[in-house]
Short mmCIF file of C-alpha atoms in Angstrom, two decimals:
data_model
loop_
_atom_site.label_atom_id
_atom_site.label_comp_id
_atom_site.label_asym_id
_atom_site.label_seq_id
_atom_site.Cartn_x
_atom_site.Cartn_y
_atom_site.Cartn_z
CA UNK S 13 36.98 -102.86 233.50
CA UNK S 14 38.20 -102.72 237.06
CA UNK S 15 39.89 -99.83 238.53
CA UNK S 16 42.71 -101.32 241.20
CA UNK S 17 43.67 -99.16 243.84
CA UNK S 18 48.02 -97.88 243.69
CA UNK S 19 49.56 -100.64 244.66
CA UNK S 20 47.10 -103.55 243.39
CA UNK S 21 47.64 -103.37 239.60
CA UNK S 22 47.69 -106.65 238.02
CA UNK S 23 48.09 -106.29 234.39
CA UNK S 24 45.55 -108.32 232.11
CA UNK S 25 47.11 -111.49 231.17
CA UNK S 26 45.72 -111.36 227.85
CA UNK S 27 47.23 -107.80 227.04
CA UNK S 28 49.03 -109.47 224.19
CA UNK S 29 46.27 -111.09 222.43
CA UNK S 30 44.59 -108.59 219.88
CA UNK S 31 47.17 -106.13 219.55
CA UNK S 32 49.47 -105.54 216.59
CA UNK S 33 52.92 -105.01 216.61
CA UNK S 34 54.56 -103.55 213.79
CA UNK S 35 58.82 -103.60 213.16
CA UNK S 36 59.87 -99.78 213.41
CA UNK S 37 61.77 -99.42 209.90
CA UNK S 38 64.41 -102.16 209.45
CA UNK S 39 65.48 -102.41 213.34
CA UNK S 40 64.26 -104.39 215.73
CA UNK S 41 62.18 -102.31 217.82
CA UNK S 42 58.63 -103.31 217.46
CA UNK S 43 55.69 -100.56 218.51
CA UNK S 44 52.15 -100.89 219.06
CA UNK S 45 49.93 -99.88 216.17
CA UNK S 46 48.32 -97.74 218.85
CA UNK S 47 50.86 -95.71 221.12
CA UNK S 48 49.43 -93.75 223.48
CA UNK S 49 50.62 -89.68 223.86
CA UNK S 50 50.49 -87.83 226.91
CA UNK S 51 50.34 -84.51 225.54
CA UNK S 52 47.15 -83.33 227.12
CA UNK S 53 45.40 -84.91 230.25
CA UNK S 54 48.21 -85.83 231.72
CA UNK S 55 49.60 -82.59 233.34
CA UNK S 56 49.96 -81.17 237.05
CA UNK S 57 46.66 -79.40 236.57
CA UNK S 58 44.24 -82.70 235.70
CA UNK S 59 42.92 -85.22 237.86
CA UNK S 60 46.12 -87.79 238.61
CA UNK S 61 43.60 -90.37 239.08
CA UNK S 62 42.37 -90.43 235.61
CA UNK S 63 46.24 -90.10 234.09
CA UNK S 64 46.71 -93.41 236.01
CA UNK S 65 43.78 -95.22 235.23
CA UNK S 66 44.01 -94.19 231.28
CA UNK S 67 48.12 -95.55 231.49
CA UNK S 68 46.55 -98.65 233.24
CA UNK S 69 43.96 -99.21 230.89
CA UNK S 70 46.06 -98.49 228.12
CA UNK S 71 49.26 -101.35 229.37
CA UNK S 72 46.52 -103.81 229.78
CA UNK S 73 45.44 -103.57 225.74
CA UNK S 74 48.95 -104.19 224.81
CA UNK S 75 49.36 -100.11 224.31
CA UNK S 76 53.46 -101.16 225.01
CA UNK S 77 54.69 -97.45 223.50
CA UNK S 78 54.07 -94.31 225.87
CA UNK S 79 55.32 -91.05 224.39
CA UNK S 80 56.50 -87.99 226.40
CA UNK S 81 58.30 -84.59 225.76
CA UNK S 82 60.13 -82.69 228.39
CA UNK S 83 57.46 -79.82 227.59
CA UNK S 84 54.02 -81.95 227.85
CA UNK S 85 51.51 -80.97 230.80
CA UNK S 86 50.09 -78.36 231.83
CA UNK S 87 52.73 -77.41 233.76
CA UNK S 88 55.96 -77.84 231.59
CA UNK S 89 57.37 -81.33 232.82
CA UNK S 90 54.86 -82.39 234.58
CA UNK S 91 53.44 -85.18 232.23
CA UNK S 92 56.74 -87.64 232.89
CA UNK S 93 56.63 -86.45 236.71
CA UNK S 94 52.72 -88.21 236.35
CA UNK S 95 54.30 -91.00 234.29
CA UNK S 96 57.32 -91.37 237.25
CA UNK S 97 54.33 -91.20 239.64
CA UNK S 98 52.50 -94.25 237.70
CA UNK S 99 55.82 -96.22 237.31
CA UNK S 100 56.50 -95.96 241.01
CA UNK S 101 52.87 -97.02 241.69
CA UNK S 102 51.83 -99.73 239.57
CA UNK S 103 54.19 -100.32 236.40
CA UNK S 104 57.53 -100.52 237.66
CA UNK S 105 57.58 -104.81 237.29
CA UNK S 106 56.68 -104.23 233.86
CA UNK S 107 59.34 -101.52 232.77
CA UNK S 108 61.17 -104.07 230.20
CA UNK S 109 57.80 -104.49 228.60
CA UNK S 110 57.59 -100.89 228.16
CA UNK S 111 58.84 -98.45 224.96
CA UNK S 112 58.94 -94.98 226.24
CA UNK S 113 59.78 -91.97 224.68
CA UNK S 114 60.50 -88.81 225.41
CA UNK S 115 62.07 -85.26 223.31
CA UNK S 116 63.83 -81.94 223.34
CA UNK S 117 64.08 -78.98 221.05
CA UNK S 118 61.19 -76.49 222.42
CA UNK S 119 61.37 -73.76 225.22
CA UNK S 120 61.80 -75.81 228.34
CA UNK S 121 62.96 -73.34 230.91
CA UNK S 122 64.67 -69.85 230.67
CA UNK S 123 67.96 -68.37 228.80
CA UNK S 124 69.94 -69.69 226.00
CA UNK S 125 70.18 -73.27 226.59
CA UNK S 126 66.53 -74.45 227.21
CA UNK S 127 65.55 -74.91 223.53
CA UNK S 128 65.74 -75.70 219.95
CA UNK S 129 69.03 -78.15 218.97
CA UNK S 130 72.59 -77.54 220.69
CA UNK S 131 74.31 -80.25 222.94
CA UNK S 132 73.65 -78.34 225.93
CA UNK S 133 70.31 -78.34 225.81
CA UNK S 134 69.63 -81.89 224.14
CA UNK S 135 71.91 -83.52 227.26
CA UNK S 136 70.46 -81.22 230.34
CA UNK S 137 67.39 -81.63 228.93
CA UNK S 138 66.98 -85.35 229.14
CA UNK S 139 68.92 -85.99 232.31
CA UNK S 140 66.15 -83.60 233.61
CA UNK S 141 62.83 -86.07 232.06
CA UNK S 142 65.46 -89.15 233.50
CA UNK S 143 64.71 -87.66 237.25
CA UNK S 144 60.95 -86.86 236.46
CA UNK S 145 59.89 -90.36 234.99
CA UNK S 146 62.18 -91.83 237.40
CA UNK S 147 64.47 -94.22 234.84
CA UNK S 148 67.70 -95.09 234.01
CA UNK S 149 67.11 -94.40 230.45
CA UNK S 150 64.44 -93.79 227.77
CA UNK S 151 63.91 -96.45 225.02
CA UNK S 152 63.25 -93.15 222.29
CA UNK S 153 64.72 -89.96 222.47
CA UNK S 154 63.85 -87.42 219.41
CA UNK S 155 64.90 -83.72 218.55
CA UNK S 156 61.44 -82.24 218.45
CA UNK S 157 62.10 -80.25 215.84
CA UNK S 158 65.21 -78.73 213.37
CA UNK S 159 67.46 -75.93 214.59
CA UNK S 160 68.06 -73.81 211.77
CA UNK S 161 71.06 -72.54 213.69
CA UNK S 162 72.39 -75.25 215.51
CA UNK S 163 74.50 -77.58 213.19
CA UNK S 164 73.13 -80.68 212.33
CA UNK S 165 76.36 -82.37 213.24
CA UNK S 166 75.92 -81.17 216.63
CA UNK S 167 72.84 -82.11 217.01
CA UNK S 168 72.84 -85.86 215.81
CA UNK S 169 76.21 -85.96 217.57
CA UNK S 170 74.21 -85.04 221.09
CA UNK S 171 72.00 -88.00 220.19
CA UNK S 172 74.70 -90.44 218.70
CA UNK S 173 76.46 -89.86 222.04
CA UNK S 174 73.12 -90.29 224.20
CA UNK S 175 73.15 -93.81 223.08
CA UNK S 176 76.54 -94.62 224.17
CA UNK S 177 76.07 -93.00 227.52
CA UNK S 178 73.20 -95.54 227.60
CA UNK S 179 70.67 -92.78 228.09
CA UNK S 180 68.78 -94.07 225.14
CA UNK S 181 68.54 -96.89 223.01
CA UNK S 182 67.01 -94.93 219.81
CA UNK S 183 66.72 -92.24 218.76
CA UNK S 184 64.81 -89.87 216.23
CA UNK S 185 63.17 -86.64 214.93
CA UNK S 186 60.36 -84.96 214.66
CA UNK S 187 58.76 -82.45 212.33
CA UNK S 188 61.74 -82.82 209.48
CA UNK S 189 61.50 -82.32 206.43
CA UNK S 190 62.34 -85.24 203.68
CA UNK S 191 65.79 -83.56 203.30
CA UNK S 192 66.53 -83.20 206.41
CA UNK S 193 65.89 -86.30 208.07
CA UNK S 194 67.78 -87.47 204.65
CA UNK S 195 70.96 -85.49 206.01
CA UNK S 196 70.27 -86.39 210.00
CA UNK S 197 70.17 -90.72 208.74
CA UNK S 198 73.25 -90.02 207.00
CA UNK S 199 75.51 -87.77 210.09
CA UNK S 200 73.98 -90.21 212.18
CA UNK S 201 74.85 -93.58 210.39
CA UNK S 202 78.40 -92.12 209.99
CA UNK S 203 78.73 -92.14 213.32
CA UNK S 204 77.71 -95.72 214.26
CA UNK S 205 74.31 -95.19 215.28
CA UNK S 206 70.82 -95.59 213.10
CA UNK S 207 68.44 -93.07 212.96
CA UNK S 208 65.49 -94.94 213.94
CA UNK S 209 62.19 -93.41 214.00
CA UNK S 210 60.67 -90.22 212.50
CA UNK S 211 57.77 -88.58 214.33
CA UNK S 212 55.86 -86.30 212.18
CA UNK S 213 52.19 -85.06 211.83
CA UNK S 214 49.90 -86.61 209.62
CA UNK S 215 45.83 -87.45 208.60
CA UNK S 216 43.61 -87.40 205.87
CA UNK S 217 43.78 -83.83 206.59
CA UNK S 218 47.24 -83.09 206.53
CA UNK S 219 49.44 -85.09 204.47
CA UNK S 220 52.70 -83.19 203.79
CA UNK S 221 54.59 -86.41 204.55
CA UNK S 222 53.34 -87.77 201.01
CA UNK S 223 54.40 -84.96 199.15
CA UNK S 224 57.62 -83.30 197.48
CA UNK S 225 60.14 -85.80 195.39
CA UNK S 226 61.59 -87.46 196.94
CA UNK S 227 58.78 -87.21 200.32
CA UNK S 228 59.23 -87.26 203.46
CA UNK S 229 57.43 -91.03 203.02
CA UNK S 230 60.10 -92.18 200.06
CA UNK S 231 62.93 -91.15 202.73
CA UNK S 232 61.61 -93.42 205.34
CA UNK S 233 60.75 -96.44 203.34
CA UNK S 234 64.33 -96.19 201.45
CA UNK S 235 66.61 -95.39 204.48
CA UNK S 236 64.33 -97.99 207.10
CA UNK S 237 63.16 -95.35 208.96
CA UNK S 238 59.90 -95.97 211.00
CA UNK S 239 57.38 -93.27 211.76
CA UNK S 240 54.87 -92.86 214.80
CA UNK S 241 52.53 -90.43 213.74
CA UNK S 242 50.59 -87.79 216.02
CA UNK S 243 47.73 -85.88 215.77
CA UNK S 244 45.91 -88.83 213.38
CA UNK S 245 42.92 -87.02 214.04
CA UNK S 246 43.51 -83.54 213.35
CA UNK S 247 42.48 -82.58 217.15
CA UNK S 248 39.76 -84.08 217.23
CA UNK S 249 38.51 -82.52 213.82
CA UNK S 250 38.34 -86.29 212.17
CA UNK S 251 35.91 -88.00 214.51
CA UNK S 252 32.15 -87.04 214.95
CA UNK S 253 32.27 -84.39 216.95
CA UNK S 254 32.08 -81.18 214.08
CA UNK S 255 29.78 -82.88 212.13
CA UNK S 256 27.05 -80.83 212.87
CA UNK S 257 29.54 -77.74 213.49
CA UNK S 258 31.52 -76.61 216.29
CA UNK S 259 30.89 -77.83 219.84
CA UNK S 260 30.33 -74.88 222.46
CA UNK S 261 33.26 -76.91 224.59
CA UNK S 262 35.25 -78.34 221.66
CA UNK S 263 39.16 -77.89 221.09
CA UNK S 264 38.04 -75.38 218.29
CA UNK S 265 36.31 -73.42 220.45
CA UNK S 266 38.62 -72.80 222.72
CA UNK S 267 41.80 -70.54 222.60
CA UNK S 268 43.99 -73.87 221.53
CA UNK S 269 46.18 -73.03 219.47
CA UNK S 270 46.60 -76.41 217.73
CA UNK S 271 42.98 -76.27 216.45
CA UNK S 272 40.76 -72.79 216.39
CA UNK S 273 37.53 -72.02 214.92
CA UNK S 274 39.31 -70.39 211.80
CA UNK S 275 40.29 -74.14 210.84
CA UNK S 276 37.34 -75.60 211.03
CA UNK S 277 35.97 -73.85 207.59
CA UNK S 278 32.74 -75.50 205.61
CA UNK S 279 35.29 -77.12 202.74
CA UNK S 280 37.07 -78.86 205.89
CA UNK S 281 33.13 -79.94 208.04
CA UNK S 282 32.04 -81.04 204.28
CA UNK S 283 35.09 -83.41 203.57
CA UNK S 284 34.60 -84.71 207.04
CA UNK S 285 30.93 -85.28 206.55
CA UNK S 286 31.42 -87.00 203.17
CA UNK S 287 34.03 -89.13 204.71
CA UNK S 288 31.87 -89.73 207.91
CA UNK S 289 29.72 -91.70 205.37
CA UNK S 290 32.26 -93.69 204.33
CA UNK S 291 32.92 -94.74 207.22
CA UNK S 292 28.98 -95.43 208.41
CA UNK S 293 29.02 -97.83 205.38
CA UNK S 294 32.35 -99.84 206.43
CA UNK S 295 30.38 -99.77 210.01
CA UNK S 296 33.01 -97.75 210.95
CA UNK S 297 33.16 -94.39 213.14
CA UNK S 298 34.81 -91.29 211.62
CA UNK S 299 37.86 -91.73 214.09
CA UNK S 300 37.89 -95.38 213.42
CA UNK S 301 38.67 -95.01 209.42
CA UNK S 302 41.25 -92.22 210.14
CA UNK S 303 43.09 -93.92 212.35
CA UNK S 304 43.16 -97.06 209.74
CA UNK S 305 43.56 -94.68 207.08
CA UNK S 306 46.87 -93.70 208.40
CA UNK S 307 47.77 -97.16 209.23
CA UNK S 308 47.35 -98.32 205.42
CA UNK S 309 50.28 -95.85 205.09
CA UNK S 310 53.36 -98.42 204.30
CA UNK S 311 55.60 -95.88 205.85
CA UNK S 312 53.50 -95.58 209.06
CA UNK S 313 54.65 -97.97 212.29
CA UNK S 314 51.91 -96.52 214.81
CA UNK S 315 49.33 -93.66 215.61
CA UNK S 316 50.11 -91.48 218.54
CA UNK S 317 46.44 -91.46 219.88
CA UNK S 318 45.43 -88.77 222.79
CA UNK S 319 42.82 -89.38 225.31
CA UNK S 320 40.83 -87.80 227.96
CA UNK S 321 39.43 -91.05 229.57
CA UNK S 322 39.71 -95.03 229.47
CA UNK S 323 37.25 -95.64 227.33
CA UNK S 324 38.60 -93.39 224.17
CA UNK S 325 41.57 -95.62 224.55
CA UNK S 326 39.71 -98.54 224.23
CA UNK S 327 37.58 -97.16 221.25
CA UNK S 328 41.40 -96.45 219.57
CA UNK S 329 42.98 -100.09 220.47
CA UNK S 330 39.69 -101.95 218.82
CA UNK S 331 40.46 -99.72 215.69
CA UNK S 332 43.39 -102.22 214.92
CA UNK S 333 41.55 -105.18 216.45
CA UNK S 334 38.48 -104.74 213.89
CA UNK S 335 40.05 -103.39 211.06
CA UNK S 336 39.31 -104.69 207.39
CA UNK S 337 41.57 -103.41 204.55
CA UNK S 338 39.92 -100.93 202.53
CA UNK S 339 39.14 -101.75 199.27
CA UNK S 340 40.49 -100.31 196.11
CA UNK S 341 37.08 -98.57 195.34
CA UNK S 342 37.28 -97.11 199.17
CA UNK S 343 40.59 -95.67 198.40
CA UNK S 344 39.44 -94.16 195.38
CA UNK S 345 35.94 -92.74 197.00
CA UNK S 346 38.15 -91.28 199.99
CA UNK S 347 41.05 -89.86 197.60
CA UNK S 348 38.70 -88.29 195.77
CA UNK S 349 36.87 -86.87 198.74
CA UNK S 350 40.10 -85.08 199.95
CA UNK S 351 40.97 -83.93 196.66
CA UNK S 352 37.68 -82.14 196.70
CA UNK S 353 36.36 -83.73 193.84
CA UNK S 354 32.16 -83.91 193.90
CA UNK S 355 30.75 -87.24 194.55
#
């Protein structure tokens, strides 16, 4: 693939071919079934270069949903100031054929009103990531995560009124529980507006979203809620990189605090090893069934996938492309293999 120089981008005409498009809950929004995150890589302190060519790369597979948060870099902001930087240089023809997102509700900057849930912060916060990515408006905008001082009503009010102002044309959460987005859908659909789209973390090994009665799943499917899910991968720990143990320059070796050696425990390397297999046999890679795992979720619109270069994008898009169904036997092997149950 061709790297254009700022100012030569042409996006592949065939960007729409292979690429699946799912309806986000019962609206009609439709995302990717591979968004791409710009939580790491894309900060002030990595190679812009690289940012741009992964964004480019990623447009030109039909990768149509970009997420932010006012807090992603390294340095705090600085992933929608690269994003504003890309825009300006190569994507801003192609903004309507763009869903990006974008949140509030950790520390952002200093004093009482640069985190968690109040109107103060929700409002300042995303006029702020407006000037950085250099829009009018963002087509997502999510509370990160609940307040548990903060009112709820104040809180979906701050986002019912963002839409009005135009600011955004969704909104959602992220990291609610069942009965809590519950309550936030129902503040939120009394005052006019849906709530759209749920963003919480989920993979094979962490699947609190299918759990409780009702779950945080049951809520979604009932109300017609989507979900974008991140970390798919658990870091990194569901692909084939810890198969044979811990890398010297892995996440889990370094002082992230998302994924640490402490994690990685023999129960966890022998699940992923067993499931590995599966995967070999579907002629799949580990990160390949995970992803599709996830996907097979009813309650799942798209995967918020990471990446470090290009060509892990690529490797993530051809996921969806290539993707057979698992069988009902495959379910049952890999069920059984995170239950801990022998072979």
């Amino acid at each position: 693939m061709s790297k254009p120089a700022p100012g030569f981008y042409a996006p592949a005409s065939d960007r729409y071919d292979q690429m699946h498009y799912a309806r986000c809950g019962k609206s009609g929004l439709k995302l990717p079934r591979v968004s791409l995150g710009l939580w790491n890589n894309f900060g002030s302190v990595n190679v812009h270069e690289n940012a741009r060519q992964m964004l480019l790369t990623a447009f030109d597979l039909g990768v149509t949903h970009i997420d932010l948060a006012n807090n992603y870099g390294p340095l705090p902001g600085s992933a929608e100031e690269t994003f504003g930087r890309v825009l300006d240089s190569d994507l801003r023809a192609h903004r309507d054929e763009l869903v990006l997102s974008t949140k509030a509700g950790y520390t952002m900057w200093d004093g009482p009103y640069g985190d968690w849930g109040s109107r103060k912060y929700l409002i300042s916060s995303l006029d702020q990531s407006l000037k950085r990515m250099k829009v009018d408006y963002v087509d997502i905008f999510y509370h990160h995560r609940p307040d548990p001082e903060t009112p709820l009503e104040e809180t979906m009010g701050a986002l019912a009124d963002i839409v009005r102002q135009g600011k955004a044309l969704y909104v959602g959460v992220s990291n609610y529980s069942a009965e809590q987005t519950a309550k936030a859908a129902d503040i939120l659909k009394a005052m006019g507006v849906p709530l759209t789209i749920h963003q919480p973390r989920y993979n094979m090994l962490d699947r609190w979203v299918e759990q409780g009665a009702p779950s945080l799943c049951d809520v979604l499917l009932e109300r017609g809620i989507g979900a974008a899910v991140f970390s798919p991968l658990a870091q990194g720990l569901l692909t084939d990189r810890y198969l044979n143990g811990i890398p010297a320059d892995s996440r889990a070796a370094s002082p992230c605090v998302f994924l640490n050696k402490d994690r990685v425990t023999e129960d966890v390397l022998c699940k992923v090893r067993r499931l590995n297999r599966v995967a070999q046999e579907r002629g799949e890679t580990m990160a390949q069934l995970a992803l599709a795992w996830v996907l097979e979720n009813p309650a799942i619109t798209s995967v918020i996938t990471g990446a470090s270069r290009p060509e892990q994008i690529v490797q993530n898009v051809q996921t969806v492309a290539r993707h057979v169904p698992l069988s009902d036997e495959e379910k049952a092997a890999i069920q059984a293999i995170l239950d801990g149950k022998e072979a």
